[in-house]
Tab-separated table of C-alpha atoms and ligand atoms in Angstrom:
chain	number	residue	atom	x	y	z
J	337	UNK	CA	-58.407	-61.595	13.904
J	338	UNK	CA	-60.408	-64.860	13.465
J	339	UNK	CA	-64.092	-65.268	14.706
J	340	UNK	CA	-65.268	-68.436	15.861
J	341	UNK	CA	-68.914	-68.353	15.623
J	342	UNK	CA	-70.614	-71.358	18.039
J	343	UNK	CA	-74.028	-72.272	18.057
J	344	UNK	CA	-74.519	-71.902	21.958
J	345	UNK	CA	-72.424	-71.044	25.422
J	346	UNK	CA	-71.529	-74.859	26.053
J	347	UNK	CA	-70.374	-74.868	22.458
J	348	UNK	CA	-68.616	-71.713	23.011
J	349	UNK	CA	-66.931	-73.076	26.061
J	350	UNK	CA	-66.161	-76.619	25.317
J	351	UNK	CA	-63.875	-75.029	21.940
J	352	UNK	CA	-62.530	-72.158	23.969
J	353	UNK	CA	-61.539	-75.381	26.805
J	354	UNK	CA	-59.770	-76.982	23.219
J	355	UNK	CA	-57.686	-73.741	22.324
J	356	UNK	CA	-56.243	-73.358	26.116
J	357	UNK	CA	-55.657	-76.984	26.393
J	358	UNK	CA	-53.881	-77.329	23.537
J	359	UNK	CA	-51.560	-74.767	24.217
J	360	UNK	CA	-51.104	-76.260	27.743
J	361	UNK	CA	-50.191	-79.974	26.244
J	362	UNK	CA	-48.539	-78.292	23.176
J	363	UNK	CA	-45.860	-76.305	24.952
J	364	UNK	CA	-43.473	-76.715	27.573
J	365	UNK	CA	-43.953	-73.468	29.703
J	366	UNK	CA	-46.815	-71.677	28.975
J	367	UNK	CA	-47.957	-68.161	30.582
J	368	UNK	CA	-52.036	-67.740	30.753
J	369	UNK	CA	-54.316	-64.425	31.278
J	370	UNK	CA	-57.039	-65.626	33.240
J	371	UNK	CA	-60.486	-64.317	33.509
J	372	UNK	CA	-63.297	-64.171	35.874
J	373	UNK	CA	-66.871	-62.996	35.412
J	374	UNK	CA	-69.376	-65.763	34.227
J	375	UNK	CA	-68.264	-66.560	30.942
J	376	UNK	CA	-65.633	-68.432	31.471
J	377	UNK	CA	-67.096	-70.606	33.990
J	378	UNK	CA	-67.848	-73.403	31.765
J	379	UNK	CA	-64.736	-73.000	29.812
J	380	UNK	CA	-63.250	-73.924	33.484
J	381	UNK	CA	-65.452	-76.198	33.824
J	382	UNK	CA	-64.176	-78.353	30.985
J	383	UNK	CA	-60.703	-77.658	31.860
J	384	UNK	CA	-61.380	-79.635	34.999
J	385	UNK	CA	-63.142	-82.407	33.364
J	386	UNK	CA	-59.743	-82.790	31.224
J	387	UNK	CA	-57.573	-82.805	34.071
J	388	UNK	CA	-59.586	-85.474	36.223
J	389	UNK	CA	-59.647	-87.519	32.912
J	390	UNK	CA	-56.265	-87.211	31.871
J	391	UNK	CA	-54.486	-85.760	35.006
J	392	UNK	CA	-53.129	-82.926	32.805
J	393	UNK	CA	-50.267	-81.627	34.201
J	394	UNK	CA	-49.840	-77.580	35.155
J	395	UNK	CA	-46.541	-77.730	36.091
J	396	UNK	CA	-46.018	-75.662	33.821
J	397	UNK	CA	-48.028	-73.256	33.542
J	398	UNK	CA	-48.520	-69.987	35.110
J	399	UNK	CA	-51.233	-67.818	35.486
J	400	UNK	CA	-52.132	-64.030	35.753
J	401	UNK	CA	-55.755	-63.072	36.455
J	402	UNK	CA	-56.693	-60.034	34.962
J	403	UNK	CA	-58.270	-57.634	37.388
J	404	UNK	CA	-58.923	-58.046	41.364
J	405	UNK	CA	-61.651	-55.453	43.331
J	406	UNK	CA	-60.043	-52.991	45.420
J	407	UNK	CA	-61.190	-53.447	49.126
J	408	UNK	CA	-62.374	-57.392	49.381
J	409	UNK	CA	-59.877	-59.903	50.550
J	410	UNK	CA	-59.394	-63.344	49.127
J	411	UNK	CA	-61.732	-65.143	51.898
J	412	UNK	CA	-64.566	-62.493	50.612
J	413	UNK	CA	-66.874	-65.169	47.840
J	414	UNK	CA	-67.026	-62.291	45.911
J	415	UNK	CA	-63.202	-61.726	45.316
J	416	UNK	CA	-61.745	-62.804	42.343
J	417	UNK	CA	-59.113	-64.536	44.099
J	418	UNK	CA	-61.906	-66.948	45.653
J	419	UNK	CA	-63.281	-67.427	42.021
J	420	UNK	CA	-60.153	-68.645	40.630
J	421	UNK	CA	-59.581	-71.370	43.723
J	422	UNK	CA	-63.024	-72.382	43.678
J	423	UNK	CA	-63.864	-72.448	39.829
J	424	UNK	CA	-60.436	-73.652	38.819
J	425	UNK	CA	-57.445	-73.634	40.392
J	426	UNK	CA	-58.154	-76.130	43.741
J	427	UNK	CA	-59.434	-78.760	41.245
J	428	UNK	CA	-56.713	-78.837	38.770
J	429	UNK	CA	-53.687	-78.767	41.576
J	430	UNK	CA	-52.142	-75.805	39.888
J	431	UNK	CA	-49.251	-74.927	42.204
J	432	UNK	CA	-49.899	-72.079	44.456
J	433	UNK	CA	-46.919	-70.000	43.486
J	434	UNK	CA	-47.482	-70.336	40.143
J	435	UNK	CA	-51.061	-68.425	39.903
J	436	UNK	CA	-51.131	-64.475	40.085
J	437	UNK	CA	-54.303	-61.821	40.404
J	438	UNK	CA	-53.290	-59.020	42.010
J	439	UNK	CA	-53.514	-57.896	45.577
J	440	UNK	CA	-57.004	-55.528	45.954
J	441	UNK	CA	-55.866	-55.306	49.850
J	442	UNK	CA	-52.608	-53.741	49.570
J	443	UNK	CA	-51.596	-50.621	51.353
J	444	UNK	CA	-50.233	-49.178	48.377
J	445	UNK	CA	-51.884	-49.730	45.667
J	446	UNK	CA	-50.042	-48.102	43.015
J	447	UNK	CA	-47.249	-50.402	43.810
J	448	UNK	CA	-48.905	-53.527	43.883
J	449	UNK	CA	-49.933	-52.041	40.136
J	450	UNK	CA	-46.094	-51.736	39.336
J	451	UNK	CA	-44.845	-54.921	41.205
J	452	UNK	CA	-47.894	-57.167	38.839
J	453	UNK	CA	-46.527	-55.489	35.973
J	454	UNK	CA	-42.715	-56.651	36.698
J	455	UNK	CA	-43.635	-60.639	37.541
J	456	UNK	CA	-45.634	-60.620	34.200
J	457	UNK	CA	-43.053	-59.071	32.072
J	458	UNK	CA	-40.423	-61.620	34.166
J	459	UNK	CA	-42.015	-64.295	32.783
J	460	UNK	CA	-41.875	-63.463	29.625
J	461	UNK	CA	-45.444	-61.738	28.672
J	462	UNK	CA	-48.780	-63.549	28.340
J	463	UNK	CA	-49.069	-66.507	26.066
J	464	UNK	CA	-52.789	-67.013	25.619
J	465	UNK	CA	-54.969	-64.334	27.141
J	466	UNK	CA	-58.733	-65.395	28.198
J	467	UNK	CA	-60.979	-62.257	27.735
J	468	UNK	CA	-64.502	-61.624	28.882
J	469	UNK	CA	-66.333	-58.728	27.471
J	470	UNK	CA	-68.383	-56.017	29.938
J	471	UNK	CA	-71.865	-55.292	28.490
J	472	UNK	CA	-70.245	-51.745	28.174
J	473	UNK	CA	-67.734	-53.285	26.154
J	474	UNK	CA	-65.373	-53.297	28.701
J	475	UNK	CA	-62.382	-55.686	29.186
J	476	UNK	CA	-60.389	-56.725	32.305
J	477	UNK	CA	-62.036	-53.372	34.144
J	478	UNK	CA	-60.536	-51.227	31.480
J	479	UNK	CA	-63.824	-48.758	31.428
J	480	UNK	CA	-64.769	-47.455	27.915
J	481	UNK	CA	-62.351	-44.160	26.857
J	482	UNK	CA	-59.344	-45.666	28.979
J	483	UNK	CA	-56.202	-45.022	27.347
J	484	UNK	CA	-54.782	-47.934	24.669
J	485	UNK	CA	-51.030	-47.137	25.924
J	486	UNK	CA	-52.395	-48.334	29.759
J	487	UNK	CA	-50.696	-50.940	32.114
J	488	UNK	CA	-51.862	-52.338	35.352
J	489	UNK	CA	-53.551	-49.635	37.405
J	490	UNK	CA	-56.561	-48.560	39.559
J	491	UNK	CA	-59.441	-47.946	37.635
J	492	UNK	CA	-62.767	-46.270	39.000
J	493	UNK	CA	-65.698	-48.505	38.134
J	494	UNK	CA	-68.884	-47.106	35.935
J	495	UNK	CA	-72.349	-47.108	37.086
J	496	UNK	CA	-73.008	-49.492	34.568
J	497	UNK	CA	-70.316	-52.086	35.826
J	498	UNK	CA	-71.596	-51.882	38.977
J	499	UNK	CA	-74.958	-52.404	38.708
J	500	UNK	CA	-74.233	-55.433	36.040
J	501	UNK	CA	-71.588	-56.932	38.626
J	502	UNK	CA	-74.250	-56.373	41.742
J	503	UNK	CA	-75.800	-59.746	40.771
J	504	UNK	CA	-73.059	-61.089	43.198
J	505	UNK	CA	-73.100	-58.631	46.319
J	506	UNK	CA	-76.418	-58.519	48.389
J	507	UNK	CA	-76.496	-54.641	47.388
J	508	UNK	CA	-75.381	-52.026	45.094
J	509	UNK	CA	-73.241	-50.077	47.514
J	510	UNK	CA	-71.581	-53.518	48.338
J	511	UNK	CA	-70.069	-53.626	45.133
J	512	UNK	CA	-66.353	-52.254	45.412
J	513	UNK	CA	-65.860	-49.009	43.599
J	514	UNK	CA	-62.519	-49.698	42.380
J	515	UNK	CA	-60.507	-52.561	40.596
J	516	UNK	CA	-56.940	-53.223	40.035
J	517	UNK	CA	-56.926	-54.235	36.045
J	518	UNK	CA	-54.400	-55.019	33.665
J	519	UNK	CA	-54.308	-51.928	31.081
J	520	UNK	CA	-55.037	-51.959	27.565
J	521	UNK	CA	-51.592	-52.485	26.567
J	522	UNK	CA	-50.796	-55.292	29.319
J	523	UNK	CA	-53.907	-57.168	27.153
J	524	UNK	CA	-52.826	-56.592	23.881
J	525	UNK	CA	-49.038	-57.366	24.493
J	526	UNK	CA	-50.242	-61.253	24.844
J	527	UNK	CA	-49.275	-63.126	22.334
J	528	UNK	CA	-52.804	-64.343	21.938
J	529	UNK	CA	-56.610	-63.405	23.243
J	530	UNK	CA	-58.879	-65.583	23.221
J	531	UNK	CA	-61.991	-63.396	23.625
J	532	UNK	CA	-64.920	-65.055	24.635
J	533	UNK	CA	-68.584	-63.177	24.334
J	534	UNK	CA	-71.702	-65.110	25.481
J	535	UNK	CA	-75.512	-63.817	25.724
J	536	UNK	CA	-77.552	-61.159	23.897
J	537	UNK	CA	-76.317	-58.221	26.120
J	538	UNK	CA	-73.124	-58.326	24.712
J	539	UNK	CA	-74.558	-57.823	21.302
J	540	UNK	CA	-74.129	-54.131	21.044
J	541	UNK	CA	-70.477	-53.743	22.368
J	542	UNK	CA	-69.358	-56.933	19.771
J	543	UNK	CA	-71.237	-55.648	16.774
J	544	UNK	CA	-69.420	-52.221	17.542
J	545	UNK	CA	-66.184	-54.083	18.205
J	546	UNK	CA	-66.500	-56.036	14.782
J	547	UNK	CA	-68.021	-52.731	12.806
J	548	UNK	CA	-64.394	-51.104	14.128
J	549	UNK	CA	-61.960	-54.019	13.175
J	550	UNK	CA	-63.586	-53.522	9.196
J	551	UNK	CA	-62.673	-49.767	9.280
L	193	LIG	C1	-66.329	-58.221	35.065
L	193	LIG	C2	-64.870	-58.619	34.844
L	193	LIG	C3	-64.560	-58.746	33.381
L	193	LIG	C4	-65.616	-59.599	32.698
L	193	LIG	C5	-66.935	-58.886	32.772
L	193	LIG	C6	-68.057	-59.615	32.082
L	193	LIG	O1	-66.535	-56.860	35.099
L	193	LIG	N1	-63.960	-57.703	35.432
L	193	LIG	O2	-63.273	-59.298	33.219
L	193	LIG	O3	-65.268	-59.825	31.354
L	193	LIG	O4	-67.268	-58.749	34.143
L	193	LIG	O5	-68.607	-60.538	32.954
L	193	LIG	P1	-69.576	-61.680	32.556
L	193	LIG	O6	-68.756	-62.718	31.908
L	193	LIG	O7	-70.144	-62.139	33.870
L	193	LIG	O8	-70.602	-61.117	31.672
């Protein structure tokens, strides 16, 4: 593991922009884990600044999102799906087809869960995986005590993930109660993370996260 200490979130965001860019101009095909929440906001940010400078080309790239609420479509501002179009994806002509966050509206869920898992392993696994972490210590929606050995399922949100994410929603009991989320082991089969942790909330869950990696 290396730790990249910056002195402040647009520092943070304008190196984590350099590492995912220069996989993207470094490589012919590359496969990214995207994430949503607001950390990597301004990491998109500067991703879009690059491409209307340089016209950076995503041709070839693809992209899997990591997690997508169960229940909200992707016209609802609060879906992930809208997140990725609006923060990213519409302003760096990424082709359609080539971007992937699973369906929080399907009828069966538990195959849309098995069906993500095939396209990502189709293409090969995750190159470069862009983490968030929950103020729980969460990642993707993988809820502290889910299993390592998980793949893409349902998970039940925590009180605590709810409440954080009800900044968004106009209410509490707006925000979904369930997520589709890459598992544990979806995550750590990448051939990279690139875990980004911004603000003083997420001190506890990264001091326990770097206490863990000494033991
Ligand atoms: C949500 C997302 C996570 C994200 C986390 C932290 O729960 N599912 O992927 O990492 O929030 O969000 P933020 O970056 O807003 O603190």
């Amino acid at each position: 593991m290396r730790l990249i200490t910056a002195t402040n979130y647009t520092d943070m965001s304008k190196l984590a922009a350099e590492i995912i860019l220069k996989r993207i101009k470094e490589t012919n095909k590359v496969t990214l884990g995207l994430a949503t929440g607001s950390t990597p906001i301004e990491t998109y940010k500067y991703m879009i600044e690059d491409y209307q400078q340089n016209k950076t080309d995503y041709h070839h790239v693809t992209t899997f999102n990591l997690d997508e609420y169960v229940g909200i479509g992707p016209t609802d501002p609060n879906s992930y799906y809208y997140f990725m179009q609006t923060k990213l994806f519409n302003a760096i002509h990424i082709p359609e087809q080539q971007t992937h966050i699973p369906n929080g509206l399907a009828k069966d869920l538990r195959q849309e869960c098995i069906a993500y898992e095939e396209k990502i392993k189709n293409h090969g696994g995750i190159d470069l995986q862009v983490l968030g972490l929950g103020s729980n210590g969460h990642i993707g929606f993988n809820e502290p005590g889910t299993k390592f050995d998980t793949r893409t399922h349902v998970e039940q949100l925590t009180e605590t993930t709810r409440r954080a994410n009800a900044r968004f929603f106009n209410t509490l009991e707006e925000v979904p109660t369930h997520a589709i989320t890459m598992g544990i082991d979806t995550i750590l089969q990448s051939d990279e993370i690139l875990l980004l942790v911004s603000g003083e909330e997420k001190s506890a869950a990264l001091t326990q996260l770097l206490e863990s990696k000494k033991k």
